[in-house]
PDB file of C-alpha atoms in Angstrom:
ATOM      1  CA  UNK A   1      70.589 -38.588 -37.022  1.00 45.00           C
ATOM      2  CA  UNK A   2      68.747 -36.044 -39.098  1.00 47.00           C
ATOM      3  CA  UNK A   3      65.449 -38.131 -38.086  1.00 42.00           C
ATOM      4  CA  UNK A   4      66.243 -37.850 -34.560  1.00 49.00           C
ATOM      5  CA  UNK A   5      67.015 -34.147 -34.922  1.00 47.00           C
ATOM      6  CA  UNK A   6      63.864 -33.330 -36.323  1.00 42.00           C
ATOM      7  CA  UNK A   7      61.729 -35.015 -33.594  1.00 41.00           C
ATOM      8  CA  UNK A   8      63.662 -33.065 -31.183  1.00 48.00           C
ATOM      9  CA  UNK A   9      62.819 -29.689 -32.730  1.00 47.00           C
ATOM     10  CA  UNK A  10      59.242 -30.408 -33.384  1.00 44.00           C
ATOM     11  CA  UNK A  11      59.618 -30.926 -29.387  1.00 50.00           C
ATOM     12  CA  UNK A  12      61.128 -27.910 -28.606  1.00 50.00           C
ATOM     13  CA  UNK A  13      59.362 -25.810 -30.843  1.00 49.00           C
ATOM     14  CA  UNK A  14      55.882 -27.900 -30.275  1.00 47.00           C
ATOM     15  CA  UNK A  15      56.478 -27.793 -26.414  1.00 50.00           C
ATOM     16  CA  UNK A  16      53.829 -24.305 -25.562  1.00 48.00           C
ATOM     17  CA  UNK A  17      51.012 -25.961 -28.230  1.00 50.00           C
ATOM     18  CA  UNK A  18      51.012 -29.507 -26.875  1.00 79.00           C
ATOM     19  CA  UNK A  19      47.972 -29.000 -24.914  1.00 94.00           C
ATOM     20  CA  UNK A  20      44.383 -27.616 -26.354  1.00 95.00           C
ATOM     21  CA  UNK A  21      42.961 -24.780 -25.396  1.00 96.00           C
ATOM     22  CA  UNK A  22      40.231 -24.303 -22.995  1.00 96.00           C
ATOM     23  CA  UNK A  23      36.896 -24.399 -24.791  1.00 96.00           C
ATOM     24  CA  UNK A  24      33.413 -22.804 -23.847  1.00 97.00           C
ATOM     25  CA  UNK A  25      34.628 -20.240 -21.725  1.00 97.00           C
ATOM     26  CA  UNK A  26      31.155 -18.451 -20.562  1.00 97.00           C
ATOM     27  CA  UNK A  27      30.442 -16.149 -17.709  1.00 97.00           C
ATOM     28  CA  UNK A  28      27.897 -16.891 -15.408  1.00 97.00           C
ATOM     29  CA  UNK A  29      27.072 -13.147 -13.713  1.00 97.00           C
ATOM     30  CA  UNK A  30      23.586 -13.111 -11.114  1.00 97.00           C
ATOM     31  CA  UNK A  31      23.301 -10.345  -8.840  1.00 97.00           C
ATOM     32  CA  UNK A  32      26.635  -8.947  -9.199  1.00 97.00           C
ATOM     33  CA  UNK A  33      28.429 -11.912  -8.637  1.00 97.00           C
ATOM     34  CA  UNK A  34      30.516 -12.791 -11.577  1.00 98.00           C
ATOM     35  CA  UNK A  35      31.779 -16.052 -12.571  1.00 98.00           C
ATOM     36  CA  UNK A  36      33.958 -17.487 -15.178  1.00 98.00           C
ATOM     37  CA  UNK A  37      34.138 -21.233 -16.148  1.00 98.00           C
ATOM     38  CA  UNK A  38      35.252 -23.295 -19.089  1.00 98.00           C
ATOM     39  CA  UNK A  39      35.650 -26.848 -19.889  1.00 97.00           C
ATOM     40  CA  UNK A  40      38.087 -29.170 -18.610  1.00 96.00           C
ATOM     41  CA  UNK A  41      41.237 -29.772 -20.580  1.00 96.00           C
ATOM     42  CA  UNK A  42      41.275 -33.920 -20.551  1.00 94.00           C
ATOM     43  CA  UNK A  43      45.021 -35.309 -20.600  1.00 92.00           C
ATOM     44  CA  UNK A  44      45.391 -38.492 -19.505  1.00 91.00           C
ATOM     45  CA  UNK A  45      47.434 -39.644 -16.669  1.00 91.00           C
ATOM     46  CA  UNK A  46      48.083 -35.724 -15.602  1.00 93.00           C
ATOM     47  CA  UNK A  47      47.039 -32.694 -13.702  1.00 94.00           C
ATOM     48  CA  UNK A  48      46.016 -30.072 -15.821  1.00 96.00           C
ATOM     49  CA  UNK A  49      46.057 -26.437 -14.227  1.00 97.00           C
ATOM     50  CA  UNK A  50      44.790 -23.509 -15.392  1.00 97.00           C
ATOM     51  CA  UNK A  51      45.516 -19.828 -15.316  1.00 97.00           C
ATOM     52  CA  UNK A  52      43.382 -16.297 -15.986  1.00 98.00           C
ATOM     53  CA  UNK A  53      43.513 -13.134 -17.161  1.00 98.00           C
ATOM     54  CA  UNK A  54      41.831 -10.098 -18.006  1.00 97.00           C
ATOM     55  CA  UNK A  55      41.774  -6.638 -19.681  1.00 97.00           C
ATOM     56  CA  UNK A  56      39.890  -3.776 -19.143  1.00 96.00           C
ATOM     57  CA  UNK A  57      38.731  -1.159 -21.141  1.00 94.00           C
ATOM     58  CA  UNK A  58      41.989   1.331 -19.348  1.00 94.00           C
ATOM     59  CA  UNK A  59      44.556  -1.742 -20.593  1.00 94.00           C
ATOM     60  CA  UNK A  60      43.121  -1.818 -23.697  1.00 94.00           C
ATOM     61  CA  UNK A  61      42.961   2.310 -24.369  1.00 92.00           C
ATOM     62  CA  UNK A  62      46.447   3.045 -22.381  1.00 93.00           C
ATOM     63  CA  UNK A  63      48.635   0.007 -21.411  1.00 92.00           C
ATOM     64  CA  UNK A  64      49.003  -1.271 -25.141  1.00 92.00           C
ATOM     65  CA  UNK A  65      46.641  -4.285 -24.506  1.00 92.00           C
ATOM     66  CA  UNK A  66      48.032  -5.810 -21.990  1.00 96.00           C
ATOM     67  CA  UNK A  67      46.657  -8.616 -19.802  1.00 97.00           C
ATOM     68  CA  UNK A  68      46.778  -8.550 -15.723  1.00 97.00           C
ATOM     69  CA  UNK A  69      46.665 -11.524 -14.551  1.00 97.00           C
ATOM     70  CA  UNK A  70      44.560 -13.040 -11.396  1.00 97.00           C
ATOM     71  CA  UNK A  71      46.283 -14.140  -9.054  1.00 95.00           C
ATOM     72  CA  UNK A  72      43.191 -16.283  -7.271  1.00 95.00           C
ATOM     73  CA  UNK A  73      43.105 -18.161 -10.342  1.00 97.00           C
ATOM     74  CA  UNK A  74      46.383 -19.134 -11.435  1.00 96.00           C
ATOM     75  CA  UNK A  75      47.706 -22.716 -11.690  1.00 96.00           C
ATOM     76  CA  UNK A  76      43.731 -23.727 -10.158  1.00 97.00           C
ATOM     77  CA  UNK A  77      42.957 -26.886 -11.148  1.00 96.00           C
ATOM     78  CA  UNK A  78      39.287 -25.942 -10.928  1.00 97.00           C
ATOM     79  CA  UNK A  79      37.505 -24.922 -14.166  1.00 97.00           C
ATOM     80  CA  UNK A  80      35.914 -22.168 -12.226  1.00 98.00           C
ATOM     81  CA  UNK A  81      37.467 -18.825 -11.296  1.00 98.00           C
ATOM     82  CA  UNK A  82      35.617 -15.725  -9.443  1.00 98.00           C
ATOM     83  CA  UNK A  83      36.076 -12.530 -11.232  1.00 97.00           C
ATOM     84  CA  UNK A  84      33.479 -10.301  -9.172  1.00 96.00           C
ATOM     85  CA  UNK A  85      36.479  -8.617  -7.517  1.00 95.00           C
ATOM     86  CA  UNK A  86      38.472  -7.712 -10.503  1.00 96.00           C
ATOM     87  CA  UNK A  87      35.355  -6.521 -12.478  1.00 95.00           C
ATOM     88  CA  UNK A  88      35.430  -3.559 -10.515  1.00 92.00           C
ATOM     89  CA  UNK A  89      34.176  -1.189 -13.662  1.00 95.00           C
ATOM     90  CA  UNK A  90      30.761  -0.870 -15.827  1.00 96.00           C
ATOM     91  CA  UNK A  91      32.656  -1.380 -18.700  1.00 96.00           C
ATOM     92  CA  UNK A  92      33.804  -4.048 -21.297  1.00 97.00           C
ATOM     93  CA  UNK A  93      36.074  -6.924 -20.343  1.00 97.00           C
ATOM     94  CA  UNK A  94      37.847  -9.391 -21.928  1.00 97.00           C
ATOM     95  CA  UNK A  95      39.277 -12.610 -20.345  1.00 98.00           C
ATOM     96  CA  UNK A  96      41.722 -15.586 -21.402  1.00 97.00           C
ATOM     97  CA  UNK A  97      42.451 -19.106 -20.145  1.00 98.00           C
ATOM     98  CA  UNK A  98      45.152 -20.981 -20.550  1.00 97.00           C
ATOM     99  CA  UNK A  99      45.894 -24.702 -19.844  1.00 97.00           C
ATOM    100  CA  UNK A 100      49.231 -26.143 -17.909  1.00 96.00           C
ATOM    101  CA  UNK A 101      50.819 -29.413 -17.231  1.00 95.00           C
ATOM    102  CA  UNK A 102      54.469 -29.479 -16.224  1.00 90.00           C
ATOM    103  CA  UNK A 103      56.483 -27.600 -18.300  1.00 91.00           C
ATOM    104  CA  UNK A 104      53.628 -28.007 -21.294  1.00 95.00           C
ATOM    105  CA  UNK A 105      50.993 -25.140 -21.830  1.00 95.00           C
ATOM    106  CA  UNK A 106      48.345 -24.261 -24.323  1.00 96.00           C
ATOM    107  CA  UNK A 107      47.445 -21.367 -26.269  1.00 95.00           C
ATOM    108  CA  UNK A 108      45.063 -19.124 -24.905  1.00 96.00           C
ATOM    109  CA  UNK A 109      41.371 -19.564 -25.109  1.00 96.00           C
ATOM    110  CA  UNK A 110      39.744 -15.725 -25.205  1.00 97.00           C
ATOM    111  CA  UNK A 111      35.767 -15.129 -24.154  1.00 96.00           C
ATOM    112  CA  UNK A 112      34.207 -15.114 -27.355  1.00 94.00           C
ATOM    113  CA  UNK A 113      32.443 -11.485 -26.471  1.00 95.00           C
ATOM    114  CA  UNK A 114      32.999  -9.216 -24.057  1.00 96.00           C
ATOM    115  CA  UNK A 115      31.865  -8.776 -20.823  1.00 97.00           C
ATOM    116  CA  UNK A 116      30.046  -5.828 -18.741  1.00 97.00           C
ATOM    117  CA  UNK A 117      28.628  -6.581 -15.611  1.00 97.00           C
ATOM    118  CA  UNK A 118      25.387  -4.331 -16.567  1.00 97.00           C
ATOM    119  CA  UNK A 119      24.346  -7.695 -17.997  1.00 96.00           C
ATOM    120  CA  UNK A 120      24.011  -9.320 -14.784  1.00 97.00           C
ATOM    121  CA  UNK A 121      21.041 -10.930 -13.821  1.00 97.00           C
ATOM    122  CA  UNK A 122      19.125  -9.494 -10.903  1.00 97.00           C
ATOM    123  CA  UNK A 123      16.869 -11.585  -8.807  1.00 97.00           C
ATOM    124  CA  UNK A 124      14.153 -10.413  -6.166  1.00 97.00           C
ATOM    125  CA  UNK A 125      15.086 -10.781  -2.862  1.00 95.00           C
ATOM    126  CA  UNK A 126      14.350 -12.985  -0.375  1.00 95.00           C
ATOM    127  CA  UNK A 127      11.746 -11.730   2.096  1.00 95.00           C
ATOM    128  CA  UNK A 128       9.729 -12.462   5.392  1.00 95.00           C
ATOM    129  CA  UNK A 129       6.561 -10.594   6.176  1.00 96.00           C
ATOM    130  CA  UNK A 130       5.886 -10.177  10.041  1.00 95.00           C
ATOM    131  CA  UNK A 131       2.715  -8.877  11.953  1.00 94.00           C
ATOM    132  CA  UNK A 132       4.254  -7.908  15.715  1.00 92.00           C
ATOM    133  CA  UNK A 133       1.157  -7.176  17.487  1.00 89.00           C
ATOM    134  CA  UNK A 134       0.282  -3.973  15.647  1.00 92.00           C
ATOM    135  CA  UNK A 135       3.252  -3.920  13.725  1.00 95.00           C
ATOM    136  CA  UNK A 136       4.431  -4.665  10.141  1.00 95.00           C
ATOM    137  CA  UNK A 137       8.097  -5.467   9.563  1.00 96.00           C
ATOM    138  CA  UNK A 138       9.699  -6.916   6.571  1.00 96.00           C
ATOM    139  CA  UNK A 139      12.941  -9.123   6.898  1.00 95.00           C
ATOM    140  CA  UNK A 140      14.965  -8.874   3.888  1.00 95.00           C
ATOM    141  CA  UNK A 141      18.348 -10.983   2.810  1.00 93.00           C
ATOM    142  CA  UNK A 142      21.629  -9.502   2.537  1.00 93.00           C
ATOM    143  CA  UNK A 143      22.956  -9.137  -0.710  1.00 94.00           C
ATOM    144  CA  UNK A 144      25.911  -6.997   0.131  1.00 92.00           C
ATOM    145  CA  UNK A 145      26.952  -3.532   0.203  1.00 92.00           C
ATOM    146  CA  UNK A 146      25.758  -2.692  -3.473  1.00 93.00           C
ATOM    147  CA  UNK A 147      22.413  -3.599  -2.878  1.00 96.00           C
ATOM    148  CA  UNK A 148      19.523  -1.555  -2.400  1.00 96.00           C
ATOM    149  CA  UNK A 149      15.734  -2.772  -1.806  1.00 97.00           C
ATOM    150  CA  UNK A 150      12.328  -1.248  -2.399  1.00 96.00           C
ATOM    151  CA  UNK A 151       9.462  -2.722  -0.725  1.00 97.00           C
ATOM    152  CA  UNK A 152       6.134  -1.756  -1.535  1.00 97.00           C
ATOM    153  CA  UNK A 153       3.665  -2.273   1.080  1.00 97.00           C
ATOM    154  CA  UNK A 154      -0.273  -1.867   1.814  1.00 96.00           C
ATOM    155  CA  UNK A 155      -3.938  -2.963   3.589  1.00 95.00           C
ATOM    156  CA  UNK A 156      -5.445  -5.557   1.352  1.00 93.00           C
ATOM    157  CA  UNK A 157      -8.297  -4.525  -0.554  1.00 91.00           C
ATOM    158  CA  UNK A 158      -6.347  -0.760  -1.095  1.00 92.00           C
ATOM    159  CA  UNK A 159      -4.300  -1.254  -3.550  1.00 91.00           C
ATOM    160  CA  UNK A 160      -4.404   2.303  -4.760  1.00 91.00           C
ATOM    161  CA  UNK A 161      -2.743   3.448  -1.529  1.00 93.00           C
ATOM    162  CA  UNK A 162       0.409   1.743  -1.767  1.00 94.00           C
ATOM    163  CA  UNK A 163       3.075   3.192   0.283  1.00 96.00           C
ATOM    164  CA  UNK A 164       6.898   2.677  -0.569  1.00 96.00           C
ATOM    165  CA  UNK A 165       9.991   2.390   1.699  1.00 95.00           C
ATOM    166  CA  UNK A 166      13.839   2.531   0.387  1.00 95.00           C
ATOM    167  CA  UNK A 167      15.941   0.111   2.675  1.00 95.00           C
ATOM    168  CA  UNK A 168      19.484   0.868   2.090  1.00 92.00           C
ATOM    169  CA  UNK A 169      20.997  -1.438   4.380  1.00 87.00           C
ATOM    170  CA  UNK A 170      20.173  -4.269   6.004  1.00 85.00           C
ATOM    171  CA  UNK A 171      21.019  -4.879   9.706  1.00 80.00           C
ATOM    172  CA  UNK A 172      18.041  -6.212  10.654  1.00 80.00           C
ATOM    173  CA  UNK A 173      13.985  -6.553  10.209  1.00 91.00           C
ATOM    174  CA  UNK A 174      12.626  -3.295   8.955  1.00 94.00           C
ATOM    175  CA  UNK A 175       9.298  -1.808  10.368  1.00 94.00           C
ATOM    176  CA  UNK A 176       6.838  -0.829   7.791  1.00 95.00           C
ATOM    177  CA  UNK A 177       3.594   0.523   9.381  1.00 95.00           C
ATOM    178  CA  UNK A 178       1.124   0.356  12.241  1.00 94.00           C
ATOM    179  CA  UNK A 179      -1.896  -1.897  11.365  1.00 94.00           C
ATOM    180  CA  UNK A 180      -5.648  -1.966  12.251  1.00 93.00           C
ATOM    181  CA  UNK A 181      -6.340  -4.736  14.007  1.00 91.00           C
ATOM    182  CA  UNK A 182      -7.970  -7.522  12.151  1.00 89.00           C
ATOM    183  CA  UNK A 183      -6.659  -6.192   9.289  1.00 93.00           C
ATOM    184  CA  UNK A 184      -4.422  -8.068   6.581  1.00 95.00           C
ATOM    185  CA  UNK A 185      -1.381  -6.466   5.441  1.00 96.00           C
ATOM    186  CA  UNK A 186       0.678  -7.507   2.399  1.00 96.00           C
ATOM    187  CA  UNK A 187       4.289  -6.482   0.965  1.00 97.00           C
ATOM    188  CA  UNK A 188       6.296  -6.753  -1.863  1.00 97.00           C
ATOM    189  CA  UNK A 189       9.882  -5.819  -2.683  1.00 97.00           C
ATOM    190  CA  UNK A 190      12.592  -5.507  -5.762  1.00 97.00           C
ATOM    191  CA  UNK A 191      16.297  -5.105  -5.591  1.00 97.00           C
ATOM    192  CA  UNK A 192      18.331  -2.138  -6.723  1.00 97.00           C
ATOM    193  CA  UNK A 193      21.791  -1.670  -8.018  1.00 97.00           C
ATOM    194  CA  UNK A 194      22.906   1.999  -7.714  1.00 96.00           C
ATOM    195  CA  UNK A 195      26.430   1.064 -10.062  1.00 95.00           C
ATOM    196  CA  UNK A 196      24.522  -0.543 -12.780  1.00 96.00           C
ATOM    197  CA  UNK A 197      21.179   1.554 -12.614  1.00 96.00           C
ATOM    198  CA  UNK A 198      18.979  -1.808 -12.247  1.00 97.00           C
ATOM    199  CA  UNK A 199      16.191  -2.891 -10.839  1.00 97.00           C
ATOM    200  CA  UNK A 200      15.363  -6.572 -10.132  1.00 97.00           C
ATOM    201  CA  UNK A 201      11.765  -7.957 -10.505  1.00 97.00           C
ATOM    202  CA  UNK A 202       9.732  -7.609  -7.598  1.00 97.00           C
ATOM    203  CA  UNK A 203       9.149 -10.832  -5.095  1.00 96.00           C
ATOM    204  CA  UNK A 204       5.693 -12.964  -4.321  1.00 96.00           C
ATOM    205  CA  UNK A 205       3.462 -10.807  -2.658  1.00 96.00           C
ATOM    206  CA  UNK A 206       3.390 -11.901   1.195  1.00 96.00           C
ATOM    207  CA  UNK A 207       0.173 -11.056   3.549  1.00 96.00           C
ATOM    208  CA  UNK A 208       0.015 -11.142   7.119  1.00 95.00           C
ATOM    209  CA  UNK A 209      -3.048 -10.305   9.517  1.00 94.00           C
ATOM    210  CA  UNK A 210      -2.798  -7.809  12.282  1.00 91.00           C
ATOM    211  CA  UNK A 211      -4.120  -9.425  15.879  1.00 84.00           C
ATOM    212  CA  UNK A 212      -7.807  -8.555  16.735  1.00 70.00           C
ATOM    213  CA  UNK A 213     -10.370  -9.561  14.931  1.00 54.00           C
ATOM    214  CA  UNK A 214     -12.221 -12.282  15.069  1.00 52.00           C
ATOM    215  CA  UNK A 215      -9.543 -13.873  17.485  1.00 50.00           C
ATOM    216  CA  UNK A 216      -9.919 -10.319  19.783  1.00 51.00           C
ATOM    217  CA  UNK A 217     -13.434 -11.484  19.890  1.00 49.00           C
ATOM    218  CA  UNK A 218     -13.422 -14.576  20.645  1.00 51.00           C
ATOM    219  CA  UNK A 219     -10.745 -13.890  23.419  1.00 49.00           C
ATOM    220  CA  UNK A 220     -13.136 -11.198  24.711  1.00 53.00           C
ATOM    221  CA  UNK A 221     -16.354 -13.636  24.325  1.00 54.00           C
ATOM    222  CA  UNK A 222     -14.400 -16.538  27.174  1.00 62.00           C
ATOM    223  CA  UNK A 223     -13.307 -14.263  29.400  1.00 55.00           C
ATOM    224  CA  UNK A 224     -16.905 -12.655  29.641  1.00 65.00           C
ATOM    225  CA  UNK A 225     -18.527 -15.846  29.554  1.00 66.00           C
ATOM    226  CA  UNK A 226     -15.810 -17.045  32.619  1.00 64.00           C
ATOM    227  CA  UNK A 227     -16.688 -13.538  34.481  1.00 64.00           C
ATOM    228  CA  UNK A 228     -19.964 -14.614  34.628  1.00 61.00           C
ATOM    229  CA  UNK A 229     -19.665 -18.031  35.873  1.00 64.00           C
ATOM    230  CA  UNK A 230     -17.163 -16.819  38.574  1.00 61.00           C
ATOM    231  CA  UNK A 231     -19.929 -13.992  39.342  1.00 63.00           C
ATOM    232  CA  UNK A 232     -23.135 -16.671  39.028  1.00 67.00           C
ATOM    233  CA  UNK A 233     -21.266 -19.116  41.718  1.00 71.00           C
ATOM    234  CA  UNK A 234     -19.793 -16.182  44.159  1.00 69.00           C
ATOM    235  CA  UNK A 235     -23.489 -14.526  44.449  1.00 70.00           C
ATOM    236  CA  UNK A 236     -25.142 -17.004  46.343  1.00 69.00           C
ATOM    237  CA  UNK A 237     -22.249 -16.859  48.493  1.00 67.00           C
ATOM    238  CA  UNK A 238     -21.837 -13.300  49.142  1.00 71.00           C
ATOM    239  CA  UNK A 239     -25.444 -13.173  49.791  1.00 73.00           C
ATOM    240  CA  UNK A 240     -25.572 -15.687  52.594  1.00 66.00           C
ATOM    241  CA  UNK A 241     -22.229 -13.960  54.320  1.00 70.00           C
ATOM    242  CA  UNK A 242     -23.891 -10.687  54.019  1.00 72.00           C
ATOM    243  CA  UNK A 243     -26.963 -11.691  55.932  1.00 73.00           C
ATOM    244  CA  UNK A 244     -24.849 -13.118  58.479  1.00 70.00           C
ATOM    245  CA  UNK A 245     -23.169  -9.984  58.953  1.00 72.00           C
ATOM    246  CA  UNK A 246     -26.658  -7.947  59.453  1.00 64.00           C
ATOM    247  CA  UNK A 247     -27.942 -10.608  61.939  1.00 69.00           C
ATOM    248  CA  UNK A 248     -24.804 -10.339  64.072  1.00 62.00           C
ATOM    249  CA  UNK A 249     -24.789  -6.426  63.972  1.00 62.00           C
ATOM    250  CA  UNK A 250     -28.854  -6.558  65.182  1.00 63.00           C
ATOM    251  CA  UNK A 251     -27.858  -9.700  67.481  1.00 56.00           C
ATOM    252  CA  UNK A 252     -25.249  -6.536  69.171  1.00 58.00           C
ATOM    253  CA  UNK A 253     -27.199  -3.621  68.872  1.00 57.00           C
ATOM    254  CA  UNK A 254     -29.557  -5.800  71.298  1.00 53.00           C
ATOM    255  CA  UNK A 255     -27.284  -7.190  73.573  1.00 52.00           C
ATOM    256  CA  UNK A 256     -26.198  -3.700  73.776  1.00 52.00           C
ATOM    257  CA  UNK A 257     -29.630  -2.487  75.086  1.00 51.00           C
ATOM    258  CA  UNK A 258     -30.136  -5.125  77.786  1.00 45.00           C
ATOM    259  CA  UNK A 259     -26.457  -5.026  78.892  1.00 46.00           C
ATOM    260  CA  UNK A 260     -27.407  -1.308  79.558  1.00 54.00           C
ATOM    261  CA  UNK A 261     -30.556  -1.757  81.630  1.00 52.00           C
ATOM    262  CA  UNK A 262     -28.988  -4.390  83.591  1.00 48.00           C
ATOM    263  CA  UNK A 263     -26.191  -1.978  84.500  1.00 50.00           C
ATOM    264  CA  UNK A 264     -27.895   0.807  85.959  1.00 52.00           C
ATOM    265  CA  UNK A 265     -29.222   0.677  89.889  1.00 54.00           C
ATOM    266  CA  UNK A 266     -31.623  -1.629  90.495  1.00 52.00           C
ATOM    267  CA  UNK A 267     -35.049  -0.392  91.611  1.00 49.00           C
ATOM    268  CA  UNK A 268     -35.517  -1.040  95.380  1.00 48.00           C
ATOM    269  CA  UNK A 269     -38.378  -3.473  95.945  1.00 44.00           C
ATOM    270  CA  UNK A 270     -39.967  -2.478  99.371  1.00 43.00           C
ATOM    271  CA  UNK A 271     -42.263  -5.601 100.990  1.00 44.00           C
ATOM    272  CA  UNK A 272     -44.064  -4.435 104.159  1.00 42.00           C
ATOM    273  CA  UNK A 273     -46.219  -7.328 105.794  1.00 46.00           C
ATOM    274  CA  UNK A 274     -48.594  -4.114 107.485  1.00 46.00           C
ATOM    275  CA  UNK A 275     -49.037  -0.221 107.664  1.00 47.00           C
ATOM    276  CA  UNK A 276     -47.758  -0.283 111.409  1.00 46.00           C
ATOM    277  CA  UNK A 277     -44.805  -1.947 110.182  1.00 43.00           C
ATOM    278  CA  UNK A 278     -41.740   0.053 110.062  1.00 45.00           C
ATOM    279  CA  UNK A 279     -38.892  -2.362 109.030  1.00 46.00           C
ATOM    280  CA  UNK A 280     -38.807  -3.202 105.372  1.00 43.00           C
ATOM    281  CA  UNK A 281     -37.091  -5.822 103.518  1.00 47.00           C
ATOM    282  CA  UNK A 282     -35.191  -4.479 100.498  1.00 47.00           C
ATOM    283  CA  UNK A 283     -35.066  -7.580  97.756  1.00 54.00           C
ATOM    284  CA  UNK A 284     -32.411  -7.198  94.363  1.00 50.00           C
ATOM    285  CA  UNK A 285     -31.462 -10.039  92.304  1.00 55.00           C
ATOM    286  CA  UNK A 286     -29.300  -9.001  89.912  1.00 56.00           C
ATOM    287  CA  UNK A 287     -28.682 -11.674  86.667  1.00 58.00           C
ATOM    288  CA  UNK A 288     -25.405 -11.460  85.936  1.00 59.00           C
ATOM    289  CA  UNK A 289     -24.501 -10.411  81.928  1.00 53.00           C
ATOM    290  CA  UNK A 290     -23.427 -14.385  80.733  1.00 55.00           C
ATOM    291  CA  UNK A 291     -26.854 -15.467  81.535  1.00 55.00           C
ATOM    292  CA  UNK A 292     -28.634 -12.499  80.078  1.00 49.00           C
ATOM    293  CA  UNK A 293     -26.749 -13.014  76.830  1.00 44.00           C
TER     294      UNK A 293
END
């Protein structure tokens, strides 16, 4: 009886420390994002779920250390939980796991430091140069509202006249400059976080070439070179028509002449056979215009 008894106390008493704790509990924090993950609790046969909380520096100073719980992450059965939105402050955090299976629980593992997000890690962004013609634009990835970008930009081979551009938001591709043509163009840019006061590293520096060039020239050389061919096979052409046209206007100008003579009165041609005569013959033969022509 008293065997029995015991076994059912040590039960009762041993129900909330049957499981282990979560161990390793980490955060993984890059570019704001914030991430907390631990390893699995292994029991066989069952579903182990877990459950997180945390505690700011305001529950710590004036809520007598208490622990909110989040409410994305309880009962999970993942061993990862997203804390980005409840680390809403630069300040120190703590957080706590807990393990649960059925009506069995574990203590509470606790992050072995604290957290602030100031210690995330801030990577470059992700960029695309772009030569438009004449213009430079810069495509950036968005990183979300807290994100800021600085992109450097310049010709190549000036170096010392670097230019800078603040992007604060990012709707779409972002025009940098005008270029010379033939010129090449390259760009650079760096992430900022106005919450945390960081800057990321900056990118791989990108170059583009403006059109012109060599390519302008080359475009310019064909079309010259296919002007002139057009221009070497018309000439002979134009020069034949053209002295067709000035042998039909002289081939006019002299039918014009005879048509005129022909029209006016014809002379009278006056045949007398002797002196004594009297009567005269008159004699006109007029050619008419078709034969003249």
């Amino acid at each position: 009886f008293f065997l029995s008894f015991f076994f059912l106390l040590l039960g009762i008493l041993g129900e909330d420390v049957l499981l282990p704790a979560p161990q390793n509990i980490s955060i993984l924090s890059t570019n704001m994002k914030h991430f907390l993950t631990w390893s699995p609790v292994i029991i066989q046969g069952e579903t182990v779920r877990y459950s997180v909380e945390f505690q700011g520096e305001y529950e710590r100073e004036y809520t007598n250390e208490s622990w909110i719980p989040i409410c994305e992450c309880s009962l999970i059965t993942a061993t990862v939980c997203n804390i980005t939105e409840d680390i809403s402050a630069t300040v120190a955090y703590n957080l706590r796991v807990k393990a649960d299976v059925g009506a069995r629980r574990s203590e509470w593992g606790t992050l072995k430091d604290f957290f602030n997000r100031i210690t995330t890690s801030l990577t470059p962004p992700l960029m695309k140069v772009i030569a438009e013609g004449y213009h430079l634009l810069v495509e950036l990835e968005d990183m979300g509202p807290a994100f800021q970008f600085c992109v450097l930009y310049w010709k190549k081979g000036q170096e010392s006249r670097m230019q800078q551009k603040v992007v604060k938001e990012v709707n779409s591709v972002v025009h940098l400059d005008i270029m010379e043509a033939g010129s090449d163009y390259c760009a650079k840019a760096q992430t900022y976080v106005e919450a945390i006061n960081r800057s990321s590293s900056f990118s791989h520096t990108q170059c583009v070439r403006a059109q012109g060039g060599r390519s302008m020239w080359l475009v310019t050389a064909l079309v010259s070179s296919a002007g002139f061919a057009v221009a070497a096979l018309t000439l002979p052409f134009l020069t034949w028509k053209t002295s067709k046209i000035f042998t039909l206007l002289s081939c006019q100008k002299h039918c014009a002449f005879v048509l005129q003579k022909v029209s006016e009165p014809p002379t009278p041609l006056i045949l007398c056979g002797s002196e004594e005569t009297e009567q005269c013959d008159l004699m006109v033969h007029v050619m008419p215009s078709e034969e003249v022509l």
